[in-house]
Short mmCIF file of N, CA and C in Angstrom, two decimals:
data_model
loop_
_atom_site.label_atom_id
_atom_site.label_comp_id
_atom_site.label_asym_id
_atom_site.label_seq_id
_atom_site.Cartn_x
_atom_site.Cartn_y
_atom_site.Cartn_z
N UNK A 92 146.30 -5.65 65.09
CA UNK A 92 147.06 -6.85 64.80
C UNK A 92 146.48 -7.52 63.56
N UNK A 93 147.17 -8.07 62.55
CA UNK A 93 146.73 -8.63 61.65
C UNK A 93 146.95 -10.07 61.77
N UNK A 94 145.85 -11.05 61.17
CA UNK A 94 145.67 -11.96 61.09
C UNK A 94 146.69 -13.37 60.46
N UNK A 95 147.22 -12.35 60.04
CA UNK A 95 147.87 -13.38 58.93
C UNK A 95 147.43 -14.99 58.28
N UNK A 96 148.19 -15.59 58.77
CA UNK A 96 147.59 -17.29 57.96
C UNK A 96 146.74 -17.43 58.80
N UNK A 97 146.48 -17.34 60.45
CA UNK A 97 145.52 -18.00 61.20
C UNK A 97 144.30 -17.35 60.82
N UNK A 98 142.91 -17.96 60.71
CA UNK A 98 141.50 -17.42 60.04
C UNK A 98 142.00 -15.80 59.49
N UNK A 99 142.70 -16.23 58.01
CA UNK A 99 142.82 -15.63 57.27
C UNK A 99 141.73 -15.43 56.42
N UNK A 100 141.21 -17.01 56.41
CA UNK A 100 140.06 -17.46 55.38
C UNK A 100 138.70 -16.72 56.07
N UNK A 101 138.86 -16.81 57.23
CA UNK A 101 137.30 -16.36 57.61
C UNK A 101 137.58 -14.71 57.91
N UNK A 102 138.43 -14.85 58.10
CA UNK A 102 138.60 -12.66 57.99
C UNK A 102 137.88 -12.25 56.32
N UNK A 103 138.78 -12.91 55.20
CA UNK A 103 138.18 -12.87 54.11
C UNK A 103 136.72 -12.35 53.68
N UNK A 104 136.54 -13.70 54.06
CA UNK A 104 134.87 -14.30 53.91
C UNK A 104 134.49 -12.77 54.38
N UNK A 105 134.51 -12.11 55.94
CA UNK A 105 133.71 -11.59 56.48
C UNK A 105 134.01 -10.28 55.62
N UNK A 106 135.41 -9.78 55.56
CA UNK A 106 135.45 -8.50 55.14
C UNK A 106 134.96 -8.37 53.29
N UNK A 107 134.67 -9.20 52.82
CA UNK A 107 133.47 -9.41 51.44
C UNK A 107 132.58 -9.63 51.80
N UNK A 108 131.58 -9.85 52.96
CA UNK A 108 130.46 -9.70 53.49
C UNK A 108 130.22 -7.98 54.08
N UNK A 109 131.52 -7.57 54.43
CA UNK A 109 131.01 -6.09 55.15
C UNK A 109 130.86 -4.87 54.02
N UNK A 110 131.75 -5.46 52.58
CA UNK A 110 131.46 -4.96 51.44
C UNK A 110 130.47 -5.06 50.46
N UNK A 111 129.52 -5.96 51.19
CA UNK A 111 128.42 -6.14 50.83
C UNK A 111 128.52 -7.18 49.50
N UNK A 112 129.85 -7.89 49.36
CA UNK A 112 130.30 -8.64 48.36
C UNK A 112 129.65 -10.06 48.63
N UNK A 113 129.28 -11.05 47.65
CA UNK A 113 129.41 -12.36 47.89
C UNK A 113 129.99 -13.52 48.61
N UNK A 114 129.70 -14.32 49.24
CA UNK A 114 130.71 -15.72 49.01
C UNK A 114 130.07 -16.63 48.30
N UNK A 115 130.62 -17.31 47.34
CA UNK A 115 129.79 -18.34 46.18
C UNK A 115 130.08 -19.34 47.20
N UNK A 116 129.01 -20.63 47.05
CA UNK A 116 129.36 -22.14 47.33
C UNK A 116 129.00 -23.02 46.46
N UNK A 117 129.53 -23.83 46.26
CA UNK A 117 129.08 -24.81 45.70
C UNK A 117 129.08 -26.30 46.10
N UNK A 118 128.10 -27.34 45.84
CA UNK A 118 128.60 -28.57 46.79
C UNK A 118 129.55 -29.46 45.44
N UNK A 119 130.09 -28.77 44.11
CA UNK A 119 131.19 -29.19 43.44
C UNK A 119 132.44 -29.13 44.29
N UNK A 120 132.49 -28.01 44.99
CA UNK A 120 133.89 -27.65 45.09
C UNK A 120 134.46 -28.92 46.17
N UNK A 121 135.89 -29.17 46.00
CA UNK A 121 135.88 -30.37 46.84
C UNK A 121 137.66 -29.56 47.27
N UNK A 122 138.01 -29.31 48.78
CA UNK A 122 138.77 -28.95 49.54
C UNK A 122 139.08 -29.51 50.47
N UNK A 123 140.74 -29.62 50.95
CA UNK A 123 141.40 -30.29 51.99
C UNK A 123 141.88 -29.38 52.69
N UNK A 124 141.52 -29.02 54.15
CA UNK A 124 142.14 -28.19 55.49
C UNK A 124 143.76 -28.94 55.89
N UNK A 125 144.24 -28.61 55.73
CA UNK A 125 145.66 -29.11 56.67
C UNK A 125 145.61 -28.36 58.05
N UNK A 126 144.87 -27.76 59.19
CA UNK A 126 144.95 -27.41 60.14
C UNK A 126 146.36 -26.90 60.69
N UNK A 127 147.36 -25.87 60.44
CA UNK A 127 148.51 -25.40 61.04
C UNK A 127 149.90 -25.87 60.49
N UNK A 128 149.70 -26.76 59.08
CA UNK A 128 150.47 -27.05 58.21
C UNK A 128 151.67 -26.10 57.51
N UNK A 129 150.84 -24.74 57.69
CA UNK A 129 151.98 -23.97 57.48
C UNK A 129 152.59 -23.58 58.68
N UNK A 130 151.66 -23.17 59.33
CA UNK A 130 152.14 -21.76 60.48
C UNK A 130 152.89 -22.57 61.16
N UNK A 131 152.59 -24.14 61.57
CA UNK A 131 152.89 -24.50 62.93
C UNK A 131 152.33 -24.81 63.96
N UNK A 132 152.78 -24.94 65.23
CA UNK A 132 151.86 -25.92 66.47
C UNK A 132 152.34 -24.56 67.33
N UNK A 133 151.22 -24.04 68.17
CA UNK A 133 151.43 -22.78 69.06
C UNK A 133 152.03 -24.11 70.29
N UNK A 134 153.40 -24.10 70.30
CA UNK A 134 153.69 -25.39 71.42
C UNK A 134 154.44 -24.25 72.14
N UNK A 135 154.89 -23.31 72.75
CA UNK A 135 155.60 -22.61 73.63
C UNK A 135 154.83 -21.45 73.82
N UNK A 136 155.13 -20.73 75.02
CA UNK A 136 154.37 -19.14 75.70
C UNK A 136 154.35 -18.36 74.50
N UNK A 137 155.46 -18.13 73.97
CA UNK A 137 154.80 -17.05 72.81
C UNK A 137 154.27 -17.30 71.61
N UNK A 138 154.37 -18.11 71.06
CA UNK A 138 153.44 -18.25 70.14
C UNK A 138 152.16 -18.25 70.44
N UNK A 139 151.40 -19.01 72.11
CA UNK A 139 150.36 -19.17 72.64
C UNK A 139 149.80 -17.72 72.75
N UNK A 140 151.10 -16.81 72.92
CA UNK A 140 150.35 -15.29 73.18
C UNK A 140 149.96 -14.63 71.82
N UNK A 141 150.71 -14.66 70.72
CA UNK A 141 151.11 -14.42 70.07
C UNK A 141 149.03 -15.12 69.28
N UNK A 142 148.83 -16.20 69.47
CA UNK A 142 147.55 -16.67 68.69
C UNK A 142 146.56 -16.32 69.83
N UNK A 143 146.21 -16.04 71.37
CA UNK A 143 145.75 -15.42 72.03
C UNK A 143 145.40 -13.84 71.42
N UNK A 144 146.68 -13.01 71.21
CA UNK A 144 146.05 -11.81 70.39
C UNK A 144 145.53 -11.60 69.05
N UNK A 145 145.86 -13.08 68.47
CA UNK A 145 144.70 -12.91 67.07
C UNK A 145 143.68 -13.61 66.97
N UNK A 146 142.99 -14.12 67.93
CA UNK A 146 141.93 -14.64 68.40
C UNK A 146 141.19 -13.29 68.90
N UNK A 147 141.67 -12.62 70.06
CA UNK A 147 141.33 -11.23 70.74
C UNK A 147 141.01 -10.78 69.58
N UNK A 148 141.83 -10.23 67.98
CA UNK A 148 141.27 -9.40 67.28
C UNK A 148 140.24 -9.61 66.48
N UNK A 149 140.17 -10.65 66.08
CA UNK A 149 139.07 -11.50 65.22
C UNK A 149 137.62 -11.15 66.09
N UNK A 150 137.83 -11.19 67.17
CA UNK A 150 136.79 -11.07 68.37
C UNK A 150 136.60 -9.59 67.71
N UNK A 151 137.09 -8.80 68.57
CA UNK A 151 136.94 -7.47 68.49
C UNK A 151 136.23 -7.11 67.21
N UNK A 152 136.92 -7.39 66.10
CA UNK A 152 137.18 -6.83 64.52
C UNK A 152 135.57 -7.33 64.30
N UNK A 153 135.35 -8.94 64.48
CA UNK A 153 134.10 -9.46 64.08
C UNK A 153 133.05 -9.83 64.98
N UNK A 154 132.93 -9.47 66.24
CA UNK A 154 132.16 -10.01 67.63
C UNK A 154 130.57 -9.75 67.39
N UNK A 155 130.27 -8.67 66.52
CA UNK A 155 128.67 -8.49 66.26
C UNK A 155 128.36 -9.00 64.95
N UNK A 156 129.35 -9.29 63.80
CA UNK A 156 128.86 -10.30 63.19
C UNK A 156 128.48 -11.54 63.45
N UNK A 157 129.43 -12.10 64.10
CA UNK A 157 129.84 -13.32 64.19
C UNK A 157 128.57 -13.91 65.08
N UNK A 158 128.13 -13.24 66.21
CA UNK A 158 126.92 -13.47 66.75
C UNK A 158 125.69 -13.20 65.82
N UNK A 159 125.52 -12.99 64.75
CA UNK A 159 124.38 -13.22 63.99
C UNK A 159 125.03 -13.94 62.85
N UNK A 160 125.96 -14.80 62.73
CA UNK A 160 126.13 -15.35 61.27
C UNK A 160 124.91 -16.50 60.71
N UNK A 161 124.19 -16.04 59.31
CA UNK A 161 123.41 -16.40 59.42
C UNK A 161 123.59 -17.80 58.58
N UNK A 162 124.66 -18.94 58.76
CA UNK A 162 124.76 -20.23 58.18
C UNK A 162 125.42 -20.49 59.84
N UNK A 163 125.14 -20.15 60.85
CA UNK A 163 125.41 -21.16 62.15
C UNK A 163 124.10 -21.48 62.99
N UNK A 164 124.69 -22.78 63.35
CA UNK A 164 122.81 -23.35 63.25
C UNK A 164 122.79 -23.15 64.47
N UNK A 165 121.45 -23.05 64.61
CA UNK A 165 120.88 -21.88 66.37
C UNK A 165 121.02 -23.12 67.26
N UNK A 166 120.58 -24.40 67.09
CA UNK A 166 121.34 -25.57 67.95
C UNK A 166 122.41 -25.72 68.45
N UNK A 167 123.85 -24.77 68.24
CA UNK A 167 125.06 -24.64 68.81
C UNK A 167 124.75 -23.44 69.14
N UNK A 168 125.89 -23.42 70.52
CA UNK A 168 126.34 -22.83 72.31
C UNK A 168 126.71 -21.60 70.97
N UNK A 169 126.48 -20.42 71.56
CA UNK A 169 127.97 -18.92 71.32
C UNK A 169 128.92 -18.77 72.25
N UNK A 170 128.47 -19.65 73.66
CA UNK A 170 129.67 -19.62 74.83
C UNK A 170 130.11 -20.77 74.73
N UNK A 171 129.64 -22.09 74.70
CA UNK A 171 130.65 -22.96 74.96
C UNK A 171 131.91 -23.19 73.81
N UNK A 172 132.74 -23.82 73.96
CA UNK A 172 133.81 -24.10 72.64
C UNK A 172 132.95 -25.28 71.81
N UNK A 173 134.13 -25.61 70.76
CA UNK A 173 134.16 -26.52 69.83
C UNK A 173 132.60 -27.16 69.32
N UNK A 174 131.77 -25.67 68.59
CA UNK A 174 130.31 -26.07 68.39
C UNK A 174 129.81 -27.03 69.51
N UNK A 175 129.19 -26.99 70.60
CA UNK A 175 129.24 -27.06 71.55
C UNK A 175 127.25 -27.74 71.17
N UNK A 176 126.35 -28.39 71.81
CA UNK A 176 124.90 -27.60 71.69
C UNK A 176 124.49 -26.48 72.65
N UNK A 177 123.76 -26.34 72.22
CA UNK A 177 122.95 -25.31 73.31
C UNK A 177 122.41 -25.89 74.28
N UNK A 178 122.60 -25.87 75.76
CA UNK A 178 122.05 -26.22 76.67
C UNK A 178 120.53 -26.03 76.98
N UNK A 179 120.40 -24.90 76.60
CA UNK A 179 119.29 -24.19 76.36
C UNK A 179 118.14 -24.77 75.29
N UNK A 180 118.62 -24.96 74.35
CA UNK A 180 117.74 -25.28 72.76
C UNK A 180 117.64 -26.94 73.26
N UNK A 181 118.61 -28.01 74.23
CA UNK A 181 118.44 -29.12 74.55
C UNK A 181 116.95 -29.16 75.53
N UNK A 182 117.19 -28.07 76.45
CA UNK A 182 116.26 -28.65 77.39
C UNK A 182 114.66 -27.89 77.07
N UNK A 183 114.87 -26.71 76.30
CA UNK A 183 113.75 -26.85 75.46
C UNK A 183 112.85 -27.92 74.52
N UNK A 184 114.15 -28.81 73.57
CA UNK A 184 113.40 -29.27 72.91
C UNK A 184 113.16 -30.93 73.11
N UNK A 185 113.59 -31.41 74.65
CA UNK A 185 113.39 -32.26 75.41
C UNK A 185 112.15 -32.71 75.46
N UNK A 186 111.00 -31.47 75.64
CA UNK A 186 109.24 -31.75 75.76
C UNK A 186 108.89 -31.79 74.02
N UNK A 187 108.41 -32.80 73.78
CA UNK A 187 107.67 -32.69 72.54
C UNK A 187 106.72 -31.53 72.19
N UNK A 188 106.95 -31.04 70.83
CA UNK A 188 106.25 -29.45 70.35
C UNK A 188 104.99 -30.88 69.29
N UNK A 189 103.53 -30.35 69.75
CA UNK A 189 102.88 -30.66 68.74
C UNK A 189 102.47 -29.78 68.08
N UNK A 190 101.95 -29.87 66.70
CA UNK A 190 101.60 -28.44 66.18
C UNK A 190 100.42 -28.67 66.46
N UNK A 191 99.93 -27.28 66.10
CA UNK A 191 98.50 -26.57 66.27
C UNK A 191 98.01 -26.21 65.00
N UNK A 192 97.09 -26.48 64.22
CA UNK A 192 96.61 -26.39 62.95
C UNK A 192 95.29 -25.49 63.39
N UNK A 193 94.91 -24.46 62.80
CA UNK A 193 94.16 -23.75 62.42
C UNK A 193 92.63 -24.30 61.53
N UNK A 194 91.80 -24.72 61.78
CA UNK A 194 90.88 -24.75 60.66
C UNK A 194 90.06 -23.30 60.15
N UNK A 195 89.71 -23.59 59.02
CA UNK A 195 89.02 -22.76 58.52
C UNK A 195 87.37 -23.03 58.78
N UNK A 196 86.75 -21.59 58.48
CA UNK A 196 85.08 -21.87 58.98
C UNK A 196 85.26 -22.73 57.32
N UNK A 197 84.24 -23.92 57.56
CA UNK A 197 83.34 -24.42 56.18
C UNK A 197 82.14 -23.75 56.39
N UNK A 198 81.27 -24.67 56.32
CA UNK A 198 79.84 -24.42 55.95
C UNK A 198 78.91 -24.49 56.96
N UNK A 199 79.67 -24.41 57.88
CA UNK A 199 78.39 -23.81 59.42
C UNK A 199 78.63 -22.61 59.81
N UNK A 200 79.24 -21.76 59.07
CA UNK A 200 79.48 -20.24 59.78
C UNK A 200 80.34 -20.23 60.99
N UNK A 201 80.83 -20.96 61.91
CA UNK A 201 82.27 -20.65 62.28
C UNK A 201 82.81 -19.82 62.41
N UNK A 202 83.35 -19.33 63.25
CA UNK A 202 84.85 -18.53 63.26
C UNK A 202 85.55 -19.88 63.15
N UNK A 203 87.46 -19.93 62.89
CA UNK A 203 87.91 -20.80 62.59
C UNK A 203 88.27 -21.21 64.32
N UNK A 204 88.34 -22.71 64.34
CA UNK A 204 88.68 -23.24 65.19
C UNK A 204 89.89 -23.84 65.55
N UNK A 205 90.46 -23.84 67.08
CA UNK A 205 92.35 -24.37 67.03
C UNK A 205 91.20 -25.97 67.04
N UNK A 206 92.75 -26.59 66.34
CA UNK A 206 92.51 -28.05 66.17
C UNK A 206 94.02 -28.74 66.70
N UNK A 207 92.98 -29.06 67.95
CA UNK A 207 94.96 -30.24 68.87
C UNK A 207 94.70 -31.51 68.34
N UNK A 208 95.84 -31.49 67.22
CA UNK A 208 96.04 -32.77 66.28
C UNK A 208 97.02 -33.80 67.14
N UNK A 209 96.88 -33.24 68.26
CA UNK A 209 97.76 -34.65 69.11
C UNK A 209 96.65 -35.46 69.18
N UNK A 210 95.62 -34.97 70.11
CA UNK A 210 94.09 -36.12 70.30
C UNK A 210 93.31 -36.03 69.70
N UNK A 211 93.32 -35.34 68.33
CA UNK A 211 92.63 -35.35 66.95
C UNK A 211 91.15 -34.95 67.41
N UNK A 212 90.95 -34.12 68.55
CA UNK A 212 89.62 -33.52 68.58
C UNK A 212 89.24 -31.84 68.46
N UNK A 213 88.07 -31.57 67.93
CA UNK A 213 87.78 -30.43 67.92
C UNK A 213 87.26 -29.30 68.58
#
């Protein structure tokens, strides 16, 4: 099934990515989405089926890209809808991460020591 107007744009994009081709960006470029301005509103059963099977192909066609695209930020769901967060990456990053700094030996011979810069002791 072909795509036609619906993610025409991102079929694009991907099939110049599988050609190992570019996509340029720039933060000049300045663009307006009209969301279904041409095609229409899927408001009755077949059209609903009809964008059901080009959703299905997009899947199919792009399902192992699309799970590694590497400009989607790892903070959004791959299962839930509408960029969703990650439930997961939430309740991970719920507990505060302090870092762990490394020192180097100075001048007492040392091996290097971990340094927990939360209670600033050595």
């Amino acid at each position: 099934m072909h795509v036609s107007c619906w993610a025409s744009d991102v079929d694009f994009c991907l099939r110049l990515r599988a050609h190992r081709d570019d996509n340029a960006w720039t933060p000049h470029a300045q663009t307006c989405h009209h969301e279904s301005a041409s095609r229409g509103i899927e408001d009755d059963p077949v059209k609903q089926a009809r964008f059901a099977g080009k959703v299905a192909t997009m899947q199919s066609r792009w399902q192992q890209v699309l799970g590694d695209d590497p400009a989607y930020s790892p903070c959004l769901s791959l299962e839930a809808p509408a960029f969703s967060l990650d439930p997961v990456v939430l309740a991970r990053d719920s507990h505060p991460v302090y870092p762990v700094a490394y020192a180097p030996p100075g001048d007492t011979g040392d091996f290097p020591r971990e340094l927990d810069v939360r209670n600033d002791r050595t």
